[in-house]
CSV table of C-alpha atoms in Angstrom, one decimal:
chain,number,residue,atom,x,y,z
A,1,MET,CA,3.4,-20.2,-16.3
A,2,LEU,CA,4.0,-17.1,-14.3
A,3,SER,CA,0.9,-17.8,-12.1
A,4,MET,CA,2.8,-20.7,-10.5
A,5,LYS,CA,4.6,-18.4,-8.1
A,6,SER,CA,3.7,-15.4,-6.1
A,7,ALA,CA,4.3,-11.8,-7.2
A,8,VAL,CA,6.5,-9.2,-5.3
A,9,THR,CA,5.5,-5.6,-5.6
A,10,THR,CA,8.7,-3.4,-5.7
A,11,VAL,CA,8.6,0.2,-4.6
A,12,ARG,CA,11.4,2.8,-4.7
A,13,VAL,CA,11.6,5.1,-1.7
A,14,THR,CA,13.9,8.1,-1.0
A,15,ASN,CA,14.5,7.3,2.7
A,16,LEU,CA,14.7,3.6,3.6
A,17,GLU,CA,14.5,4.1,7.4
A,18,GLN,CA,11.5,6.4,7.1
A,19,ALA,CA,9.8,3.9,4.7
A,20,LYS,CA,10.5,1.0,7.1
A,21,GLN,CA,8.7,2.9,9.9
A,22,PHE,CA,5.7,3.5,7.6
A,23,TYR,CA,5.4,0.0,6.1
A,24,GLY,CA,6.3,-1.9,9.3
A,25,GLY,CA,5.2,0.5,12.0
A,26,VAL,CA,2.1,2.2,10.5
A,27,LEU,CA,0.8,-0.5,8.1
A,28,GLY,CA,1.9,-3.3,10.3
A,29,LEU,CA,3.6,-5.4,7.6
A,30,LYS,CA,5.9,-8.2,8.9
A,31,PRO,CA,9.5,-8.2,7.7
A,32,ASP,CA,10.5,-10.9,5.2
A,33,SER,CA,14.2,-11.7,5.5
A,34,SER,CA,14.4,-13.3,2.0
A,35,LEU,CA,13.9,-9.8,0.5
A,36,GLN,CA,16.5,-8.0,2.6
A,37,ALA,CA,19.9,-6.8,1.3
A,38,PRO,CA,21.9,-3.5,1.6
A,39,GLY,CA,19.6,-0.7,0.6
A,40,HIS,CA,16.6,-3.1,0.3
A,41,TYR,CA,14.0,-4.3,2.7
A,42,GLY,CA,11.0,-6.6,2.3
A,43,TYR,CA,7.7,-7.5,3.9
A,44,ASP,CA,5.3,-10.4,4.0
A,45,CYS,CA,1.8,-9.2,3.1
A,46,GLY,CA,0.1,-12.5,3.7
A,47,SER,CA,-1.2,-15.2,1.3
A,48,GLY,CA,2.1,-15.4,-0.5
A,49,SER,CA,2.1,-11.6,-1.3
A,50,ARG,CA,5.2,-9.7,-0.6
A,51,LEU,CA,6.4,-6.0,-0.9
A,52,ALA,CA,10.0,-5.0,-1.4
A,53,ILE,CA,11.3,-1.5,-1.0
A,54,TYR,CA,14.6,-0.1,-2.0
A,55,GLU,CA,16.2,3.3,-1.6
A,56,GLY,CA,16.7,5.5,-4.7
A,57,GLY,CA,15.6,8.7,-6.3
A,58,ALA,CA,12.0,9.9,-6.1
A,59,SER,CA,9.4,7.9,-8.1
A,60,LYS,CA,6.8,9.6,-10.3
A,61,ALA,CA,4.1,6.8,-10.4
A,62,GLU,CA,0.7,8.4,-10.4
A,63,HIS,CA,-1.2,5.1,-10.1
A,64,THR,CA,-2.0,2.5,-7.5
A,65,LEU,CA,1.2,0.4,-6.9
A,66,ALA,CA,-0.6,-2.3,-4.8
A,67,SER,CA,-3.9,-3.0,-3.1
A,68,PHE,CA,-4.0,-4.6,0.3
A,69,GLU,CA,-7.2,-6.8,0.5
A,70,VAL,CA,-8.7,-7.0,3.9
A,71,SER,CA,-11.7,-8.8,5.5
A,72,ASP,CA,-12.8,-5.7,7.5
A,73,LEU,CA,-12.4,-2.5,5.4
A,74,ASP,CA,-14.0,-0.2,7.9
A,75,GLY,CA,-11.9,-1.5,10.8
A,76,ALA,CA,-8.7,-1.3,8.7
A,77,VAL,CA,-9.5,2.3,7.6
A,78,LYS,CA,-10.3,3.3,11.2
A,79,ASP,CA,-7.0,1.7,12.4
A,80,LEU,CA,-4.9,3.4,9.7
A,81,LYS,CA,-6.5,6.8,10.3
A,82,ALA,CA,-5.7,6.4,14.0
A,83,LYS,CA,-2.1,6.0,13.0
A,84,GLY,CA,-2.1,9.2,10.9
A,85,VAL,CA,-2.8,7.7,7.4
A,86,LYS,CA,-4.7,10.2,5.3
A,87,PHE,CA,-7.1,8.7,2.7
A,88,GLU,CA,-7.3,10.4,-0.7
A,89,ASN,CA,-10.6,11.8,-2.1
A,90,TYR,CA,-11.3,11.3,-5.8
A,91,ASP,CA,-14.1,12.5,-8.0
A,92,PHE,CA,-13.7,11.1,-11.5
A,93,PRO,CA,-16.3,9.8,-14.0
A,94,GLY,CA,-17.0,6.3,-12.6
A,95,LEU,CA,-15.1,6.8,-9.3
A,96,LYS,CA,-16.1,9.0,-6.4
A,97,THR,CA,-15.0,8.6,-2.8
A,98,VAL,CA,-17.1,9.4,0.2
A,99,GLU,CA,-14.9,10.1,3.2
A,100,GLY,CA,-12.0,8.4,1.4
A,101,ILE,CA,-14.0,5.2,0.4
A,102,ALA,CA,-15.3,4.3,-3.0
A,103,SER,CA,-17.4,1.4,-4.3
A,104,ILE,CA,-16.5,-0.2,-7.6
A,105,GLY,CA,-18.7,-3.2,-8.4
A,106,ASN,CA,-18.6,-5.5,-5.4
A,107,TRP,CA,-15.3,-4.0,-4.1
A,108,ARG,CA,-15.1,-1.2,-1.6
A,109,GLY,CA,-11.8,0.6,-0.9
A,110,GLY,CA,-9.7,3.6,-0.4
A,111,TRP,CA,-6.4,5.0,-1.4
A,112,PHE,CA,-3.5,6.5,0.6
A,113,LYS,CA,0.1,7.5,0.1
A,114,ASP,CA,3.3,6.5,1.7
A,115,PRO,CA,5.8,9.2,2.8
A,116,ASP,CA,7.2,9.4,-0.8
A,117,GLY,CA,3.7,9.9,-2.3
A,118,ASN,CA,3.5,6.3,-3.7
A,119,ILE,CA,-0.2,5.4,-3.9
A,120,PHE,CA,-1.6,2.3,-2.3
A,121,ALA,CA,-5.2,1.0,-1.8
A,122,VAL,CA,-6.9,-1.0,0.9
A,123,GLY,CA,-10.1,-2.8,-0.1
A,124,GLN,CA,-12.6,-5.5,0.6
A,125,LEU,CA,-14.6,-7.7,-1.8
A,126,GLY,CA,-18.2,-8.4,-1.1
């Protein structure tokens, strides 16, 4: 039943204006007016996916909050790095990044943080 509608990822940020600059300016997400209210802002991520941010206290999530799937990972990573996004390096059993990129099965991707330290991924299947 829940698969009949799209999901909205919701992320708490400490500075809404700074977060809007990151998500809209750096990541290039398009505003979604249906998710906007005082202290809240939203973005259309494509294919029915949306991201909502709201201002509040610092979050302590230590896991990936959302993964942005792209058709050209190398191009996306290059563009994000040019905008100052730093990709994380991990070396865990079963997961090792090389220059910020890991391969897991037929998926390749990398992880980065927003200004509040929330973790996101960008990846490509195939």
